[in-house]
XYZ file of C-alpha atoms in Angstrom:
564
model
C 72.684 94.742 146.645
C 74.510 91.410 147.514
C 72.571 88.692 149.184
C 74.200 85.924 150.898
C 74.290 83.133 153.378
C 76.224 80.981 155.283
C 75.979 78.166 157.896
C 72.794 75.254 157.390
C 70.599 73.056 159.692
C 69.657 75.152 162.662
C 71.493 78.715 162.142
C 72.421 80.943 159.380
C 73.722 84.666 158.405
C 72.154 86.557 155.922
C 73.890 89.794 155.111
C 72.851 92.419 152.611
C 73.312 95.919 151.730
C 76.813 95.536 150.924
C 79.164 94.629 147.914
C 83.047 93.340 147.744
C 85.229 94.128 148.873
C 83.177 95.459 152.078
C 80.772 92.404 152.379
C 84.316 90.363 152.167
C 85.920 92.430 155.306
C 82.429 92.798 157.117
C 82.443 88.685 156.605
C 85.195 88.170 157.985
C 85.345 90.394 161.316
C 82.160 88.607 162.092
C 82.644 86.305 164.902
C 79.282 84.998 164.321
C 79.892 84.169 160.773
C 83.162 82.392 161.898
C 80.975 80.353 164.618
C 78.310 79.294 162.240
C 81.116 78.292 159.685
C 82.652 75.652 162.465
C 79.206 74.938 164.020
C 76.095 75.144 162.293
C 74.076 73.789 165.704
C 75.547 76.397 168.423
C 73.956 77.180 171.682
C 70.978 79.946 171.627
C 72.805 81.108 174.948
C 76.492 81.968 172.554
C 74.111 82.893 169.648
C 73.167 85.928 171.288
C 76.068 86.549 172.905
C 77.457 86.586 169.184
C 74.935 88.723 167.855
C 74.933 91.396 170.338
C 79.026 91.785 169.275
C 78.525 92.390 165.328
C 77.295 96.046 165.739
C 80.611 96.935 167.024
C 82.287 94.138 164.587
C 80.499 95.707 161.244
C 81.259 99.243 162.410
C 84.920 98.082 162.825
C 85.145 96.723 159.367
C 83.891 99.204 157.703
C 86.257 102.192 159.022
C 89.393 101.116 156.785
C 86.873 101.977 153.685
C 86.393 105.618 155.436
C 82.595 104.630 156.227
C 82.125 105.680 160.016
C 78.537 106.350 159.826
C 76.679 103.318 158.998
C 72.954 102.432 159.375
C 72.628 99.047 160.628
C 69.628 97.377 161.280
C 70.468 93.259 162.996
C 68.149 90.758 164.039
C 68.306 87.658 165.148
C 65.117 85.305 164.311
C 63.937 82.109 165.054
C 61.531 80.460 162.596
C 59.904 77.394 160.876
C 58.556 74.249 162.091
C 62.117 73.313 163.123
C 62.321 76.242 165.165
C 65.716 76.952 163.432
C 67.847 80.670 163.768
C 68.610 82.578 161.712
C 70.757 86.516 161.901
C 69.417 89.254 159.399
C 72.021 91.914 159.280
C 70.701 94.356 157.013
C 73.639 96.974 156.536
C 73.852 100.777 154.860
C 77.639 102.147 154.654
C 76.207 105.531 155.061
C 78.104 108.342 153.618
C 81.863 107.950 152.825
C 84.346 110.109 154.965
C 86.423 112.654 152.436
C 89.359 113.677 153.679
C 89.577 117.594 155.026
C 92.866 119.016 156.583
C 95.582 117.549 155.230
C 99.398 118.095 156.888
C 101.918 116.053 155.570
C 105.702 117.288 157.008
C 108.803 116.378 156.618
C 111.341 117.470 159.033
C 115.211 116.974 159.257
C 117.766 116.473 156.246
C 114.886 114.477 154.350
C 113.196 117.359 154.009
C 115.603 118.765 151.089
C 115.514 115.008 149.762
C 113.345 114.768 146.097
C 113.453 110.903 146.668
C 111.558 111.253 150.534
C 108.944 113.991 148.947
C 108.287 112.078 146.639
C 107.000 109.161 148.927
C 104.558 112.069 150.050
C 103.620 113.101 146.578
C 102.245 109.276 145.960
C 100.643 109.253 148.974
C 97.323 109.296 147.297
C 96.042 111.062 150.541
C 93.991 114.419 148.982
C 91.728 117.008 150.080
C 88.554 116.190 149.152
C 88.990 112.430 147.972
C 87.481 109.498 150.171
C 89.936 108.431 153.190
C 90.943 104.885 153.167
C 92.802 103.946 156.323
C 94.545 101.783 154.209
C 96.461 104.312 152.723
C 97.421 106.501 155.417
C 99.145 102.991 156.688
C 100.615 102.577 153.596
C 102.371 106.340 153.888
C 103.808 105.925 157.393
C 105.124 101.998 156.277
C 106.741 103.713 153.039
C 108.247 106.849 154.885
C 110.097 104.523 157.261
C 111.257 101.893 154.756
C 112.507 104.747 152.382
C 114.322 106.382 155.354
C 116.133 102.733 156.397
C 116.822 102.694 152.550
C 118.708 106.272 152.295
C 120.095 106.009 156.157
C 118.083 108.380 158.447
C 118.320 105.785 161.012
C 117.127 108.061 163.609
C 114.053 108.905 161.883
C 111.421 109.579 163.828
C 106.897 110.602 163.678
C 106.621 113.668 165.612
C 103.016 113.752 164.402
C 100.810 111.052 163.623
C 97.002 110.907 164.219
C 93.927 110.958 161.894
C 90.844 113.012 163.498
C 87.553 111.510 162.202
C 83.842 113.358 162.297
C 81.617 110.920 161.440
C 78.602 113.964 161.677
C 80.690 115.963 158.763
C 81.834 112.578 157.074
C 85.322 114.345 157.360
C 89.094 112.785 158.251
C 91.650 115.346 159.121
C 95.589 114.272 158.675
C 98.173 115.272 160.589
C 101.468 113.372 159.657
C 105.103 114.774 160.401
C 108.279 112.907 160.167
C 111.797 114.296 161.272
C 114.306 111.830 159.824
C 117.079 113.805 161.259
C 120.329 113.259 160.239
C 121.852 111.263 157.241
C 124.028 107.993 157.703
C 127.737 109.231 155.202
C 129.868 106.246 154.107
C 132.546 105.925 156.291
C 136.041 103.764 155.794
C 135.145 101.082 152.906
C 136.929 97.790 153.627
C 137.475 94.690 151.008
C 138.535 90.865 152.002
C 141.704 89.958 150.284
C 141.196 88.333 147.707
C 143.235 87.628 144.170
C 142.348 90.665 142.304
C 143.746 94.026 143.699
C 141.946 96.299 145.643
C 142.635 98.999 143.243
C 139.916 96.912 140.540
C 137.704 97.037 143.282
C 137.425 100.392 144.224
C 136.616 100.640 140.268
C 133.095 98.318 141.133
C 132.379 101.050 143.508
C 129.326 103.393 143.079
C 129.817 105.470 146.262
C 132.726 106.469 148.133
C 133.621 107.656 151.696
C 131.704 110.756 152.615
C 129.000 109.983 150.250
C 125.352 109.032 151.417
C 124.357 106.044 152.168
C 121.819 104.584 149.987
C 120.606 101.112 150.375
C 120.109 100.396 146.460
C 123.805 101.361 145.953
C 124.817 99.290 148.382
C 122.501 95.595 146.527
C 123.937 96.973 143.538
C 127.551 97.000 144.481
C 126.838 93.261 145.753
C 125.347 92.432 142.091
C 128.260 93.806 140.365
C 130.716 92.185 142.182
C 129.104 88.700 141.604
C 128.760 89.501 138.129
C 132.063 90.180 137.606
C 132.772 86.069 137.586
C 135.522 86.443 140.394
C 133.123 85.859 143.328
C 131.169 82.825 144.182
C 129.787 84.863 147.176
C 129.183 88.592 147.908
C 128.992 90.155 151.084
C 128.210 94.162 151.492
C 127.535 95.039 155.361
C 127.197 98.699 156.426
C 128.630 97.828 160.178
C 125.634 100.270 162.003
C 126.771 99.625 165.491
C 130.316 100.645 164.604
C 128.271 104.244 163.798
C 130.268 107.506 165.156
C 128.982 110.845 164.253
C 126.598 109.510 161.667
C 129.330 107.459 159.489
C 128.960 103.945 159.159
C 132.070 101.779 158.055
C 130.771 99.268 155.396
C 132.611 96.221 155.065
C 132.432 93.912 151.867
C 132.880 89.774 152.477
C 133.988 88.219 149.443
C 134.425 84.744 148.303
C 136.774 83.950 145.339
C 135.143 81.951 142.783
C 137.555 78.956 141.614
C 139.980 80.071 139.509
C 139.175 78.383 136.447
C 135.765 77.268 135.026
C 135.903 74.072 132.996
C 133.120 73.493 130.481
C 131.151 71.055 128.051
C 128.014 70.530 126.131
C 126.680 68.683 123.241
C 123.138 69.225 121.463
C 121.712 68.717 117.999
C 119.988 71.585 115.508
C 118.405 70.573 112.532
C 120.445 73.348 111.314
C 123.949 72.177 112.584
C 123.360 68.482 113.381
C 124.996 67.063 115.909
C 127.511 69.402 118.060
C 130.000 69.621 120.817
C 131.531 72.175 122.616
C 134.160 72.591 125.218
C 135.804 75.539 126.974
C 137.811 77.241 129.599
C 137.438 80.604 131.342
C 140.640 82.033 133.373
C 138.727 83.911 135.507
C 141.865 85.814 136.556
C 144.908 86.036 135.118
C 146.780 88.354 137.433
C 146.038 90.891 140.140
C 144.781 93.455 137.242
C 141.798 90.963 136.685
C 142.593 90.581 133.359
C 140.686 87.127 132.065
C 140.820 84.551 129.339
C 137.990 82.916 127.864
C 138.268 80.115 125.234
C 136.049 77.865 123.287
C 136.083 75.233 120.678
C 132.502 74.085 118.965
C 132.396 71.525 116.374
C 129.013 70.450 114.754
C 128.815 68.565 111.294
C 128.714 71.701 109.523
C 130.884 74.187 111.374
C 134.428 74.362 113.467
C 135.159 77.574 115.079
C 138.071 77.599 117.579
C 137.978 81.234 119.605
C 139.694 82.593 121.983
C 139.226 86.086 124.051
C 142.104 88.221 126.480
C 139.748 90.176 127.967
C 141.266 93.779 130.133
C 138.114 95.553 132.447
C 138.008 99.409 131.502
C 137.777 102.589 133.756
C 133.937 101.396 135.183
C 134.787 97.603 134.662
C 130.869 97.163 135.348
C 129.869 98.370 131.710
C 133.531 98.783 130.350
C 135.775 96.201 128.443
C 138.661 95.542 126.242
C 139.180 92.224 124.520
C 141.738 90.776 122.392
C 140.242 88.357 119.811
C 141.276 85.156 117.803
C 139.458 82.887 115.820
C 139.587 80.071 113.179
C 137.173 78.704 111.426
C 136.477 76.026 108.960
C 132.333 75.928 107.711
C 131.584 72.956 105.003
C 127.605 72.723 104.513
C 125.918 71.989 101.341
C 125.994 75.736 100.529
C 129.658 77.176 102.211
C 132.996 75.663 101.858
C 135.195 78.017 103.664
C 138.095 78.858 106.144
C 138.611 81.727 108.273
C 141.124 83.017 110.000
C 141.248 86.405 112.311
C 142.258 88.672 114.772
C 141.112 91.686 116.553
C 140.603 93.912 119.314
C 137.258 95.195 120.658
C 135.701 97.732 122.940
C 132.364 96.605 124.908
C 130.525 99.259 126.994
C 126.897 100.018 127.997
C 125.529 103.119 126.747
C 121.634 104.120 128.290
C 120.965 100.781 128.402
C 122.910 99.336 125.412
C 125.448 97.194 124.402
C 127.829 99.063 122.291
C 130.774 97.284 120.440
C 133.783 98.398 118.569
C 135.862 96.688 116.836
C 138.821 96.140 114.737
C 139.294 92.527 113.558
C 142.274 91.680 110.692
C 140.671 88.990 108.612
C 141.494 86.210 105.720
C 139.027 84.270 104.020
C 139.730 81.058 101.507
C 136.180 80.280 99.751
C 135.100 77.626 97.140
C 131.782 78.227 94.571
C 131.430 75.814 92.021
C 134.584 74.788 92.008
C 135.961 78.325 91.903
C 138.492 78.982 94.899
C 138.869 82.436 96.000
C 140.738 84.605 98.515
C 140.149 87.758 100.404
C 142.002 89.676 103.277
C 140.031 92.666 104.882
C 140.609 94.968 107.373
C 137.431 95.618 109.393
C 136.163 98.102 111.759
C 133.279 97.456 112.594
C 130.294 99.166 115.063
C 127.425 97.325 116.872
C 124.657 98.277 118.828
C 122.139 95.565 121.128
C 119.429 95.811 123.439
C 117.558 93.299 125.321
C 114.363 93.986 127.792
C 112.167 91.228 128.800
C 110.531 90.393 131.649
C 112.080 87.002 132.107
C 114.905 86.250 129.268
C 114.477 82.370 130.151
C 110.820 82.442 130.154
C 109.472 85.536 128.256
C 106.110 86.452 128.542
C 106.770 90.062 127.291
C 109.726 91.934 125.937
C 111.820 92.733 122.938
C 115.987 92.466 121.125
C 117.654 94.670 118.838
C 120.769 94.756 117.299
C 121.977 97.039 114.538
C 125.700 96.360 113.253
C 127.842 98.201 110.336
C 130.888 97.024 108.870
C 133.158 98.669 106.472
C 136.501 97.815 104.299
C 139.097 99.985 102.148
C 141.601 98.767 99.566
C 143.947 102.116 101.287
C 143.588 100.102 104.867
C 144.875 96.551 103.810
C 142.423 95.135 102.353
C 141.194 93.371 98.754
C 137.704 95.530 98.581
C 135.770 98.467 99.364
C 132.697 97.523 101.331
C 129.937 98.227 103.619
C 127.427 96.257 105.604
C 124.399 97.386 107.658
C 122.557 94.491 109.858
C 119.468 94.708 111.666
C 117.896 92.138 113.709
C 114.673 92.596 115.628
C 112.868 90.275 118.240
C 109.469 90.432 119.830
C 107.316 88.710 122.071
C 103.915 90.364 123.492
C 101.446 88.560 126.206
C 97.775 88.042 124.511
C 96.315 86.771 128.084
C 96.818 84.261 130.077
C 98.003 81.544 128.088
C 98.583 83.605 124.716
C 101.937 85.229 122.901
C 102.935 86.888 119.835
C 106.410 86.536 118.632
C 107.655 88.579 115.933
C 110.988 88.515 114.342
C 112.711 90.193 111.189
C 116.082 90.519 109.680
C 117.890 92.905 107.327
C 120.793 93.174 105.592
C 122.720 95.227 103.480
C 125.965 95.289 101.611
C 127.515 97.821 99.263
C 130.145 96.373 97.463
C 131.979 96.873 93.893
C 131.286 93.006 93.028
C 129.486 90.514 94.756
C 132.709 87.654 93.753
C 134.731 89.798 96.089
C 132.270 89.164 98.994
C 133.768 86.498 101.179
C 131.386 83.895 101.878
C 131.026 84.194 105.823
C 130.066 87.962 105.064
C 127.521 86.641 102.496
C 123.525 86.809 103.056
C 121.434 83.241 103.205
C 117.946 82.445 104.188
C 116.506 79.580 105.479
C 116.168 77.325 108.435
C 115.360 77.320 112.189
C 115.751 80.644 112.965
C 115.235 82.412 109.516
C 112.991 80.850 106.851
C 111.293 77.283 108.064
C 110.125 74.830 105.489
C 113.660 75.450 103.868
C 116.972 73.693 104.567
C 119.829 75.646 106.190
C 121.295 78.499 103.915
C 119.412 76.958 101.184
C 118.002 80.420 99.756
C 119.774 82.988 98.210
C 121.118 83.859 94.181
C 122.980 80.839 92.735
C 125.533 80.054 89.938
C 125.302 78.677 87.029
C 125.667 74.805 88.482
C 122.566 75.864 90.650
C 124.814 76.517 93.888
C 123.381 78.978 96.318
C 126.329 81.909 95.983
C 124.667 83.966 98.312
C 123.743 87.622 98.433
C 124.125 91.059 99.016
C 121.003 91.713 100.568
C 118.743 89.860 103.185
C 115.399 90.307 104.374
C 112.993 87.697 106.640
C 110.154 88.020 109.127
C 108.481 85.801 111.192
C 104.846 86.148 112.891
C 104.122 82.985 115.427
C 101.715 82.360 118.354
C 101.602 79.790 120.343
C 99.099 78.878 123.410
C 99.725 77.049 126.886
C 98.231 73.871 127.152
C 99.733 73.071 130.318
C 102.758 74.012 132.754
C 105.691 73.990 130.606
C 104.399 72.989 127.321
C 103.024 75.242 124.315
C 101.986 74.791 121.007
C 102.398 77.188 118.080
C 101.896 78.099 114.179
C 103.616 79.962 112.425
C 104.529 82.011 109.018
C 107.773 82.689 107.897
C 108.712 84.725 104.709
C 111.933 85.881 103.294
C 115.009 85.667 101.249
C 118.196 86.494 100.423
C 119.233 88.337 96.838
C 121.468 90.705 94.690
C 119.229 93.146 93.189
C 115.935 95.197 94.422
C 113.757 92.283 92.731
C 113.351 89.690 96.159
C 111.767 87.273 95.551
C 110.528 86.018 98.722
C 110.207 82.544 99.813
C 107.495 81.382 102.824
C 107.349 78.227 104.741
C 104.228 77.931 107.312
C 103.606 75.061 110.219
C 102.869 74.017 113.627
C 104.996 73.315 116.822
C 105.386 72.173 120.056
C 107.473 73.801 122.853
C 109.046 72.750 126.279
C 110.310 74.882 128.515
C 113.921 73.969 129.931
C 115.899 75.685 132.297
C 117.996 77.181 129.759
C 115.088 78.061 127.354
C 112.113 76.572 125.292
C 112.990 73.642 123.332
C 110.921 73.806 120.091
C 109.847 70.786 117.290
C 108.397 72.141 114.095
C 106.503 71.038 111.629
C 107.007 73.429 108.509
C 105.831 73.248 104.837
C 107.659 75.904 102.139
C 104.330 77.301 100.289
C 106.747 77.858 96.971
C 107.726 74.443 97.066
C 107.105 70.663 97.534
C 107.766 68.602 100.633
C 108.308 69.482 104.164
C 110.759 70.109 106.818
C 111.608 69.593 110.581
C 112.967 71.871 112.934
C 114.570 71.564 116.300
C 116.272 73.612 117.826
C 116.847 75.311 121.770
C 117.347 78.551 123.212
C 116.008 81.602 124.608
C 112.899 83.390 122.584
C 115.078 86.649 122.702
């Protein structure tokens, strides 16, 4: 039983009998209660006047909970030396209405569609379970935004009424809905733009003929954007133009500019300092074909690449893409150059990212003074997924990615090889103000002799996104001058939490375990510590504090980007 009052000095409202969310509703029908909130001191005239609405008011309230039947029992006192008022609205629900006959129709083409039954399936309107009002709103508001959605613009109720005995405590239902005809696609029409018309129709989920369907339609519009050609997307079925139930649909575009210049610099504790510029082509003819190039220099890397990219058949989730690179990496533990070029195949598969490749490589490597060359011939497959529920700012979600990569001395090359990857990501919601972020990595390569391994295709542990506490690439087997060589085999993991202490900034600890090695015997080296975190627009920017448990000393991280 919930007791409470409002109001002070000369009037108040005590209600009981009833619990939230009823007591809320009843509260708030009340015109008395609303009075005495404004003016505690009202007239004893308007008092009563008030009071003798709230049996109707309470009854009112109460209906949308299927309680038609209450027992009320209101008074309206005036005690104490101050002579003040007070209302005493004692209030039983009664019995809860069930619902009894049920009819739910629907008439028209809709009738054969799985997508408008199933709006009645969810209904949660049953024989036998208590009527909410609520609910049977909820039905008719979701029957006519479906229909809009899948173009029955003429739907119509036929039928819609809800017959209540408050005696029996029973509802009947009686809810039909012809949506008549279907809206068809009629003549689709595209703005001239740059790219032919003959890409465009590619972009297209529907055709002329076929039904209209609202969420076709938002999804055209997001493709199109996405594609990088459009700064603005327009897709307008023209409804009055409507003849015979066919709407023409007309899609606005506006071309993006045709070429995106770009630049950044940052620092990673891994990298150092770092710069990067690029250009995207956005189109370089009518076919849409695009070139994307980038240079990125940091004090431990140079990487020049360059990608001639060619949309497939559905240029939504298909794409070719000729490939150069070069690449010249001098840390403490890799002294190489790279050089390479290749053709890949990018298309979405239930949800992932498959890649294929075929990428001509050649490889000039120093170890302790040894210099060493290798030119492979690599095909290569790789699979990645992403899900989260905000890739910027993740509260929940996960990343895979699984790659193999093979070489033959028959198919131009210096070495037989094979290399499996895995690489998972985490990140789980523990409340409020709570995550979990998991990580691990493995890696695998079969290979006559680990000498022949170039070092770019080499396994190392250690640094900001792999084993903190440890410098960058500092773990793996080493030579005989104590150089890490690198190794055939990799395996970290990573368990972290962190906690919100206010909008934007966290703070975490962490463990971090792994290493990289050439035989079955790892042994595996951890680093543990604390952080901070900001979140940026383009993803948290983190400052660690880690300490390697195997070793002496400590290390800081920094480094940016997306959890996932």
């Amino acid at each position: 039983m919930a007791m409470m009052s409002s109001g002070l000095g000369a009037a108040e409202l005590r209600l009981s009998g009833l619990e939230d969310p009823l007591a809320a509703n009843v509260r708030a029908l009340l015109s008395i209660d609303d009075a005495l909130a404004r003016d505690p001191l009202p007239r004893p005239g308007r008092l009563r006047y008030l009071h003798r609405q709230a049996d109707r008011e309470i009854r009112t309230a109460l209906e949308p909970f299927g309680y038609y039947n209450p027992e009320l029992k209101l008074a309206l006192h005036l005690e104490g030396p101050e002579a003040e008022w007070y209302a005493d609205y004692r209030v039983n629900p009664g019995p809860r209405v069930l619902v009894g006959a049920l009819r739910l129709e629907l008439e028209g083409e809709g009738a054969q569609d799985p997508v408008m039954q199933q709006v009645l399936e969810e209904s949660g309107l049953r024989r036998g379970e208590p009527f909410q009002h609520q609910a049977y709103s909820a039905l008719k508001s979701a029957l006519q935004s479906r229909a809009s959605e899948r173009g029955y613009y003429d739907a119509v109720f036929t039928e819609a009424r809800v017959l209540v005995d408050p005696d029996a405590s029973l509802a009947d239902i009686v809810l039909v809905y012809d949506t008549g005809p279907r809206a068809r696609i009629g003549q689709i029409h595209f703005d001239e733009v740059p790219v032919s018309e003959q890409l465009l129709r590619r972009y297209l989920p529907f055709d002329s003929g076929d039904p209209i369907n609202t969420a076709q339609l938002v999804m055209l519009q997001r493709n199109l954007i996405d594609s990088n050609y459009f700064s603005d997307v327009e897709v307008r079925p023209l409804l009055p133009q409507r003849e015979n139930g066919v709407v023409p649909v007309d899609i606005g575009l506006t071309p993006n500019a045709r070429t995106l210049y770009q630049g950044g610099a940052g620092f990673g504790t891994d990298t150092g300092a770092r710069l990067q510029i690029g250009t995207t082509r956005r189109w370089v003819n009518r076919r849409g074909h695009s070139l994307d190039s980038r240079l990125r220099l940091s004090q431990v890397k140079q990487a020049f690449n360059t990608s001639y990219q060619i949309p497939g058949e559905d240029p939504v989730t298909d794409r070719f893409a000729l490939n150069i690179k070069l690449e010249d990496e001098q840390s403490d533990t890799i002294d190489a150059r790279t050089y390479g070029i290749g053709g890949s195949w990018q298309k979405k598969l239930n949800g992932w990212d498959r890649r294929l490749a075929l990428d001509w490589q050649q490889e000039a490597w120093v170890f302790e003074g040894d210099e060493q060359e290798s030119t492979l011939l690599l095909p290569s497959v790789r699979f990645s997924k992403t899900q989260a529920d905000d890739r910027i700012n993740t509260r929940r979600g996960y990343s895979l990615d699984i790659g193999l990569t093979a070489a033959a001395e028959p198919l131009l090359s210096d070495t037989n090889l094979i290399q499996l990857e895995f690489g998972g990501k985490r990140v789980d919601s523990l409340g409020e103000r709570w995550r979990l972020l998991t990580r691990a990595e493995l890696g695998l390569t079969l290979v006559d002799s680990v000498d022949d391994l170039p070092a770019s295709m080499r396994f190392y542990a250690g640094g900001d996104t792999s084993v903190r506490g440890y410098d960058y690439q500092s773990l793996g087997p080493t030579g005989a001058g104590g150089d890490v060589l690198g190794g055939r085999y990799l395996v970290t993991g990573s368990v972290e939490v962190d906690y919100k202490i206010r909008d934007k900034w966290r703070v975490a600890a962490f463990l971090d375990t792994g290493n990289a090695f050439d035989d079955i015997q790892a042994d595996l080296k951890t680093g543990a510590g604390i952080g901070a975190r900001w979140q940026s627009p383009v993803g948290p920017v983190r400052l660690d504090l880690a300490v390697p448990l195997d070793d002496s000393g400590f290390r800081i991280h920094f480094s940016l980007g997306p959890d996932l």
